[in-house]
Amino acid sequence: MEKNDRISPAVIRRLPKYYRYLGELNKVGVNKTSSRELSDMTGFSASQIRQDLNNFGGFGQQGFGYDVGNLRNEIGKILGLDKKYKIIIVGAGNIGQAIANYTGFYEADYEVVALFDKNPKLIGLSIRNALIMDSDDLEEFLKKEHIDIAVICTPKSVSQQVAEQLVRCGIRAIWNFAPKDLKMPEDVYVENVHLNESLFSLTYYYNKMKKESK
Amino acid sequence: MEKNDRISPAVIRRLPKYYRYLGELNKVGVNKTSSRELSDMTGFSASQIRQDLNNFGGFGQQGFGYDVGNLRNEIGKILGLDKKYKIIIVGAGNIGQAIANYTGFYEADYEVVALFDKNPKLIGLSIRNALIMDSDDLEEFLKKEHIDIAVICTPKSVSQQVAEQLVRCGIRAIWNFAPKDLKMPEDVYVENVHLNESLFSLTYYYNKMKKESK
DNA sequence: AAATAATAGAGAAATTTTTCACAATATTTA
DNA sequence: TAAATATTGTGAAAAATTTCTCTATTATTT
Ligand SMILES: NC(=O)c1ccc[n+]([C@@H]2O[C@H](COP(=O)([O-])OP(=O)(O)OC[C@H]3O[C@@H](n4cnc5c(N)ncnc54)[C@H](O)[C@@H]3O)[C@@H](O)[C@H]2O)c1
Ligand SMILES: NC(=O)c1ccc[n+]([C@@H]2O[C@H](COP(=O)([O-])OP(=O)(O)OC[C@H]3O[C@@H](n4cnc5c(N)ncnc54)[C@H](O)[C@@H]3O)[C@@H](O)[C@H]2O)c1
């Protein structure tokens, strides 16, 4: 599908945003758009949007624009949102439960199959059809079920160890919420959600703004 | 403090990571480090680390390295982590509660002062000293209390409206968890945590890896 | 005391990313 | 039908970011 094998991460990071806005246009019945209009919505420059999309081939028509439904579909295919994904969550605390409760990963087929925790008070409870299981049973579970994505929501002290266990059982994609960088083999992809770092950046810009407005 | 007024966002995004690793070194009693060692820990190149730090002036000593405590302090000052910040959370659902419950914004002085929600079942409850208040009382509250950062954890349908209300009451820094890009005046800084986009990127790389390993 | 090794700082080069500019193509208007 | 307008695709230019290279400095070893 790709014209080019190696697409810059910056491009990949922007695709979900295009996808979201195309979904919104779709929902209100707009079926034609342009890089200009997408630029107004996303804040990225029109030429950057065209350049981005051209990495994957021409989805638009010169002189006309883009077909909303088609472009959304193509971006979905690039991201892999046309497939189903089974997810487990390790660590059923605040964040783990919040994610399990979340119904808004709409437009794509993610299913939280189970959660794992070591806290006996949590084991046995269910969150939206997903059972919280004993983390001692994790390896056995993974031997039987095919899971695409594991979410790590444990304290950082055990995150590396949990990640290694997951990888031993065949997991290749980890969504990591613990504030720790996992040391993983090359063929495991880790997407970090480092909320601390996000808040610290925010703090920097907040202070910068205050200083400048003085 | 800065040598240069305009620091690239890429640099700012890396500072929290340096800060975290310096904290870890500090904790285990290491008080001297080098760009080489920080490179091994963070995965950023040594020369990039030196370049980054030089944006703010020389914190190291040629031939010697960096003093861990001092460097951590300096980065903390750059980010503004030497100050206190009062936070409110609007939307006391899954994510709002998870953040209010979180004690791990350690090493900096963030205090969640209150949460706001419109759900009567939540109003009156407390999370770690922070009361969940009626969102109708938000404006009045903000007139009396000085708040630095507002966290938006409402559904996306109301996030723009909530943000505008916050800004009207003087808020200039927003940590936005709703999957929506807020249209805000220039002098308001918005830090987005777009978990959908993060998961979609993960999905892309997961599929890419699978394809390549075939 | 001299030689050696380690390391930051800093300018330059290389690379990556973004923007620009314009030809090609489609639609709309006169 | 012709002219005007809108818009993509694309190569080139510009800008931003990262890496390279070397000098100066410090600590350590001989
Ligand atoms: N809550 C937040 O807002 C927030 C913000 C930033 C980062 N984080 C990070 O996210 C992670 C989870 O945070 P949280 O607030 O949900 O914490 P939490 O304490 O509420 O949940 C952690 C859960 O992990 C479980 N656990 C511990 N060891 C385990 C193991 N070996 N196997 C399986 N489960 C185990 C605990 O029993 C607990 O239920 C932490 O690493 C935290 O630093 C959370
Ligand atoms: N939970 C997740 O894992 C997750 C993941 C990605 C994005 N998000 C986003 O984060 C936001 C919050 O998600 P959540 O799962 O916590 O949802 P939630 O439904 O649990 O919480 C939303 C809360 O906002 C309150 N609310 C609604 N309108 C309000 C208003 N006008 N003023 C004040 N409060 C109001 C609701 O009463 C509710 O308590 C949503 O925008 C969601 O899309 C959540």
Coordinates of N, CA, C and O in Angstrom, one line a residue, chain B residues 8-125:
Chain B
S8 N 13.4 25.4 21.1 CA 12.6 24.5 20.3 C 11.8 23.6 21.2 O 12.2 23.1 22.2
P9 N 10.5 23.4 20.8 CA 9.6 22.5 21.6 C 10.2 21.1 21.7 O 10.0 20.4 22.8
A10 N 11.0 20.6 20.8 CA 11.6 19.3 20.9 C 12.5 19.3 22.1 O 12.6 18.3 22.8
V11 N 13.2 20.3 22.3 CA 14.1 20.4 23.5 C 13.3 20.4 24.8 O 13.6 19.6 25.7
I12 N 12.3 21.2 24.8 CA 11.4 21.2 26.0 C 10.8 19.9 26.4 O 10.8 19.5 27.5
R13 N 10.4 19.1 25.3 CA 9.8 17.8 25.5 C 10.8 16.8 26.1 O 10.4 15.8 26.8
R14 N 12.1 17.1 25.9 CA 13.1 16.1 26.4 C 13.5 16.5 27.9 O 13.9 15.6 28.6
L15 N 13.3 17.7 28.3 CA 13.8 18.1 29.6 C 13.2 17.3 30.7 O 13.9 16.8 31.6
P16 N 11.9 17.0 30.7 CA 11.3 16.2 31.8 C 11.9 14.8 31.9 O 12.1 14.3 33.0
K17 N 12.4 14.3 30.8 CA 13.0 13.0 30.8 C 14.4 13.1 31.5 O 14.7 12.2 32.3
Y18 N 15.1 14.1 31.1 CA 16.4 14.3 31.8 C 16.2 14.4 33.3 O 16.9 13.8 34.2
Y19 N 15.2 15.2 33.6 CA 14.8 15.5 35.0 C 14.5 14.2 35.8 O 15.0 14.0 36.9
R20 N 13.8 13.4 35.2 CA 13.4 12.1 35.8 C 14.6 11.2 36.0 O 14.8 10.7 37.1
Y21 N 15.5 11.1 35.0 CA 16.6 10.2 35.2 C 17.6 10.8 36.2 O 18.3 10.1 37.0
L22 N 17.8 12.1 36.2 CA 18.6 12.7 37.2 C 18.1 12.5 38.6 O 18.9 12.2 39.6
G23 N 16.8 12.5 38.7 CA 16.2 12.2 40.0 C 16.5 10.8 40.5 O 16.8 10.5 41.6
E24 N 16.5 9.9 39.5 CA 16.8 8.5 39.8 C 18.3 8.3 40.3 O 18.6 7.6 41.2
L25 N 19.1 9.0 39.5 CA 20.6 8.9 39.9 C 20.7 9.5 41.3 O 21.4 8.9 42.2
N26 N 20.1 10.6 41.6 CA 20.2 11.3 42.8 C 19.7 10.3 44.0 O 20.4 10.2 45.0
K27 N 18.6 9.6 43.7 CA 18.1 8.8 44.7 C 19.0 7.7 45.1 O 19.1 7.2 46.3
V28 N 19.8 7.1 44.2 CA 20.7 6.1 44.5 C 22.1 6.6 44.8 O 23.1 5.9 44.9
G29 N 22.2 7.9 45.0 CA 23.4 8.5 45.6 C 24.5 8.8 44.6 O 25.7 9.1 44.9
V30 N 24.2 8.7 43.3 CA 25.2 9.1 42.3 C 25.2 10.6 42.1 O 24.1 11.2 41.9
N31 N 26.3 11.3 42.3 CA 26.2 12.7 42.2 C 27.1 13.3 41.1 O 27.2 14.5 41.0
K32 N 27.6 12.5 40.2 CA 28.3 13.0 39.0 C 27.8 12.2 37.8 O 27.6 11.0 37.9
T33 N 27.5 12.9 36.7 CA 27.1 12.1 35.5 C 27.7 12.8 34.3 O 28.5 13.8 34.4
S34 N 27.5 12.2 33.1 CA 28.0 12.7 31.9 C 26.9 12.6 30.8 O 26.0 11.9 30.9
S35 N 27.1 13.3 29.7 CA 26.2 13.3 28.6 C 26.1 11.8 28.1 O 25.1 11.4 27.6
R36 N 27.3 11.2 28.1 CA 27.4 9.8 27.7 C 26.5 8.9 28.5 O 25.7 8.1 28.0
E37 N 26.5 9.0 29.9 CA 25.7 8.2 30.7 C 24.2 8.6 30.6 O 23.4 7.6 30.5
L38 N 23.9 9.8 30.5 CA 22.5 10.2 30.3 C 22.0 9.7 28.9 O 20.8 9.3 28.8
S39 N 22.9 9.6 28.0 CA 22.5 9.1 26.7 C 22.2 7.6 26.8 O 21.1 7.2 26.3
D40 N 23.0 6.9 27.5 CA 22.7 5.4 27.7 C 21.3 5.3 28.4 O 20.6 4.3 28.1
M41 N 21.0 6.2 29.3 CA 19.7 6.0 30.1 C 18.5 6.4 29.3 O 17.5 5.8 29.3
T42 N 18.7 7.6 28.6 CA 17.5 8.2 28.0 C 17.3 7.7 26.5 O 16.2 7.8 26.0
G43 N 18.4 7.3 25.9 CA 18.3 6.9 24.5 C 18.5 8.0 23.5 O 18.6 7.9 22.3
F44 N 18.6 9.3 24.1 CA 18.9 10.4 23.2 C 20.5 10.4 23.0 O 21.2 9.9 23.9
S45 N 21.0 11.0 21.9 CA 22.4 11.0 21.7 C 23.1 11.9 22.7 O 22.5 12.9 23.1
A46 N 24.3 11.6 23.0 CA 25.1 12.4 24.0 C 25.2 13.8 23.5 O 25.1 14.8 24.2
S47 N 25.4 14.0 22.2 CA 25.6 15.3 21.6 C 24.3 16.1 21.6 O 24.3 17.3 21.8
Q48 N 23.2 15.4 21.5 CA 21.9 16.1 21.5 C 21.7 16.6 23.0 O 21.2 17.7 23.2
I49 N 22.1 15.8 23.9 CA 21.9 16.2 25.3 C 22.7 17.4 25.6 O 22.2 18.4 26.2
R50 N 24.0 17.4 25.2 CA 24.8 18.6 25.4 C 24.2 19.8 24.7 O 24.2 20.9 25.3
Q51 N 23.8 19.6 23.5 CA 23.2 20.7 22.7 C 22.0 21.3 23.5 O 21.8 22.5 23.6
D52 N 21.1 20.4 23.9 CA 19.9 20.8 24.6 C 20.3 21.6 25.8 O 19.7 22.7 26.0
L53 N 21.2 21.1 26.6 CA 21.5 21.8 27.9 C 22.1 23.2 27.6 O 22.0 24.1 28.3
N54 N 22.9 23.2 26.5 CA 23.5 24.5 26.2 C 22.6 25.6 25.7 O 23.0 26.8 25.7
N55 N 21.4 25.2 25.4 CA 20.4 26.3 25.1 C 20.2 27.2 26.3 O 19.8 28.3 26.2
F56 N 20.5 26.6 27.5 CA 20.2 27.4 28.7 C 21.4 27.8 29.4 O 21.4 28.4 30.5
G57 N 22.6 27.6 28.8 CA 23.8 27.9 29.5 C 24.5 26.7 29.9 O 24.0 25.6 29.9
G58 N 25.8 26.8 30.2 CA 26.6 25.6 30.6 C 26.4 25.2 32.0 O 26.8 25.8 32.9
F59 N 25.8 24.0 32.1 CA 25.6 23.4 33.5 C 26.7 22.4 33.8 O 26.8 22.0 35.0
G60 N 27.5 22.1 32.9 CA 28.5 21.1 33.1 C 29.9 21.7 33.2 O 30.1 22.9 33.2
Q61 N 30.9 20.8 33.4 CA 32.2 21.3 33.4 C 33.0 20.5 32.4 O 33.0 19.2 32.5
Q62 N 33.7 21.1 31.5 CA 34.5 20.4 30.5 C 35.5 19.5 31.2 O 36.1 19.8 32.2
G63 N 35.6 18.3 30.7 CA 36.6 17.3 31.2 C 36.1 16.6 32.4 O 36.6 15.6 32.9
F64 N 34.9 17.1 33.0 CA 34.5 16.5 34.2 C 33.1 15.8 34.1 O 32.9 14.6 34.3
G65 N 32.1 16.6 33.6 CA 30.8 16.1 33.5 C 29.8 17.1 34.2 O 30.0 18.3 34.2
Y66 N 28.7 16.5 34.6 CA 27.6 17.3 35.3 C 27.5 16.8 36.7 O 27.5 15.7 37.0
D67 N 27.2 17.8 37.6 CA 26.8 17.5 38.9 C 25.3 17.2 38.9 O 24.5 18.0 38.5
V68 N 25.0 16.0 39.3 CA 23.6 15.5 39.2 C 22.6 16.4 39.9 O 21.6 16.8 39.3
G69 N 22.9 16.7 41.2 CA 21.9 17.5 41.9 C 21.8 18.9 41.3 O 20.6 19.4 41.2
N70 N 22.9 19.5 41.0 CA 22.8 20.8 40.4 C 22.1 20.8 39.0 O 21.2 21.7 38.8
L71 N 22.4 19.9 38.2 CA 21.7 19.8 36.9 C 20.2 19.6 37.0 O 19.4 20.3 36.4
R72 N 19.9 18.7 37.9 CA 18.5 18.4 38.1 C 17.8 19.7 38.6 O 16.7 20.0 38.1
N73 N 18.4 20.4 39.5 CA 17.9 21.6 40.0 C 17.7 22.7 38.9 O 16.6 23.4 38.9
E74 N 18.7 22.8 38.1 CA 18.6 23.8 37.0 C 17.5 23.5 36.0 O 16.7 24.3 35.6
I75 N 17.4 22.2 35.7 CA 16.3 21.8 34.8 C 14.9 22.0 35.4 O 14.0 22.5 34.8
G76 N 14.9 21.7 36.7 CA 13.7 22.0 37.5 C 13.3 23.4 37.4 O 12.1 23.8 37.2
K77 N 14.3 24.3 37.5 CA 14.0 25.7 37.5 C 13.5 26.1 36.1 O 12.6 27.0 35.9
I78 N 14.2 25.6 35.1 CA 13.7 25.9 33.7 C 12.3 25.5 33.5 O 11.5 26.3 32.9
L79 N 11.9 24.3 33.9 CA 10.5 23.8 33.8 C 9.6 24.6 34.7 O 8.4 24.6 34.5
G80 N 10.1 25.1 35.8 CA 9.3 25.8 36.7 C 8.8 24.9 37.9 O 7.8 25.1 38.6
L81 N 9.6 23.8 38.1 CA 9.1 22.8 39.1 C 9.5 23.2 40.5 O 9.3 22.5 41.5
D82 N 10.2 24.4 40.6 CA 10.5 24.9 41.9 C 9.4 25.7 42.5 O 9.5 26.2 43.6
K83 N 8.3 25.8 41.7 CA 7.2 26.6 42.2 C 6.0 25.7 42.6 O 6.0 24.5 42.2
K84 N 5.0 26.3 43.2 CA 3.8 25.5 43.5 C 2.7 25.8 42.5 O 2.6 26.9 42.0
Y85 N 1.9 24.8 42.2 CA 0.8 25.0 41.3 C -0.5 24.5 41.8 O -0.6 23.4 42.3
K86 N -1.5 25.3 41.7 CA -2.9 24.8 42.1 C -3.7 24.4 40.9 O -3.7 25.1 39.9
I87 N -4.3 23.3 41.0 CA -5.0 22.6 39.9 C -6.4 22.4 40.2 O -6.8 22.1 41.4
I88 N -7.3 22.6 39.2 CA -8.7 22.1 39.4 C -8.9 21.1 38.2 O -8.3 21.2 37.2
I89 N -9.8 20.2 38.4 CA -10.2 19.2 37.4 C -11.7 19.4 37.1 O -12.5 19.4 38.0
V90 N -12.0 19.6 35.8 CA -13.4 19.7 35.5 C -13.8 18.4 34.8 O -13.2 18.1 33.8
G91 N -14.8 17.8 35.4 CA -15.2 16.5 34.9 C -14.6 15.4 35.8 O -13.4 15.1 35.7
A92 N -15.4 14.9 36.8 CA -14.9 14.0 37.8 C -15.3 12.6 37.5 O -15.7 11.8 38.4
G93 N -15.2 12.2 36.2 CA -15.4 10.8 35.8 C -14.2 10.0 36.0 O -13.4 10.2 36.9
N94 N -14.1 9.0 35.1 CA -13.0 8.1 35.1 C -11.6 8.7 35.2 O -10.8 8.5 36.1
I95 N -11.4 9.5 34.2 CA -10.0 10.1 34.1 C -9.8 11.2 35.1 O -8.8 11.3 35.7
G96 N -10.8 12.0 35.3 CA -10.7 13.1 36.3 C -10.4 12.5 37.7 O -9.5 13.0 38.4
Q97 N -11.1 11.5 38.0 CA -10.8 10.8 39.4 C -9.4 10.2 39.4 O -8.8 10.3 40.4
A98 N -9.1 9.6 38.3 CA -7.7 8.9 38.3 C -6.6 9.9 38.5 O -5.7 9.7 39.3
I99 N -6.8 11.1 37.9 CA -5.7 12.1 38.1 C -5.8 12.7 39.5 O -4.7 12.9 40.1
A100 N -7.0 12.9 40.0 CA -7.1 13.4 41.4 C -6.5 12.4 42.4 O -6.0 12.8 43.4
N101 N -6.6 11.2 42.1 CA -6.1 10.2 43.0 C -4.6 10.0 42.9 O -4.0 9.3 43.8
Y102 N -4.1 10.5 41.8 CA -2.6 10.2 41.6 C -1.7 11.0 42.5 O -1.9 12.2 42.6
T103 N -0.8 10.3 43.1 CA 0.1 11.0 44.1 C 1.5 11.1 43.5 O 2.4 11.5 44.1
G104 N 1.6 10.7 42.2 CA 2.9 10.5 41.7 C 3.5 11.7 40.9 O 4.5 11.6 40.2
F105 N 2.8 12.8 41.0 CA 3.4 14.0 40.4 C 4.5 14.6 41.3 O 4.5 15.8 41.6
Y106 N 5.2 13.6 41.8 CA 6.3 13.9 42.8 C 7.3 14.8 42.2 O 7.3 15.2 41.1
E107 N 8.1 15.2 43.0 CA 9.2 16.1 42.7 C 8.8 17.5 42.3 O 9.5 18.3 41.9
A108 N 7.5 17.7 42.3 CA 7.0 19.0 42.0 C 5.8 19.2 42.9 O 5.2 18.3 43.4
D109 N 5.4 20.5 43.0 CA 4.4 20.8 44.0 C 3.0 21.1 43.3 O 2.6 22.3 43.2
Y110 N 2.4 20.1 42.8 CA 1.1 20.3 42.2 C 0.0 19.9 43.2 O 0.1 18.8 43.8
E111 N -1.0 20.7 43.4 CA -2.0 20.4 44.3 C -3.4 20.5 43.7 O -3.8 21.5 43.1
V112 N -4.1 19.4 43.7 CA -5.5 19.4 43.1 C -6.4 20.0 44.2 O -6.6 19.4 45.3
V113 N -6.9 21.1 43.9 CA -7.6 21.9 44.9 C -9.1 21.5 45.0 O -9.7 21.4 46.0
A114 N -9.6 21.2 43.8 CA -11.1 20.8 43.7 C -11.4 20.2 42.4 O -10.6 20.4 41.4
L115 N -12.5 19.5 42.3 CA -13.0 18.9 41.1 C -14.4 19.6 40.9 O -15.0 20.0 41.8
F116 N -14.8 19.6 39.6 CA -16.1 20.1 39.3 C -16.8 19.1 38.4 O -16.2 18.6 37.4
D117 N -18.1 18.9 38.7 CA -18.9 18.0 37.9 C -20.3 18.5 37.9 O -20.7 19.3 38.8
K118 N -21.1 18.0 37.0 CA -22.5 18.4 37.0 C -23.4 17.2 37.5 O -24.6 17.4 37.6
N119 N -22.8 16.1 37.7 CA -23.5 14.9 38.2 C -23.8 15.0 39.7 O -22.8 15.0 40.5
P120 N -25.0 15.1 40.1 CA -25.4 15.3 41.5 C -24.8 14.1 42.4 O -24.6 14.3 43.5
K121 N -24.7 13.0 41.8 CA -24.2 11.8 42.5 C -22.8 12.0 42.9 O -22.3 11.4 43.9
L122 N -22.0 12.8 42.2 CA -20.6 13.0 42.5 C -20.4 14.2 43.4 O -19.4 14.2 44.2
I123 N -21.2 15.2 43.2 CA -21.0 16.4 43.9 C -21.1 16.2 45.4 O -22.0 15.5 45.9
G124 N -20.1 16.7 46.1 CA -20.0 16.5 47.6 C -19.0 15.4 48.0 O -18.5 15.4 49.1
L125 N -18.7 14.5 47.1 CA -17.7 13.5 47.4 C -16.3 14.2 47.4 O -16.1 15.2 46.8

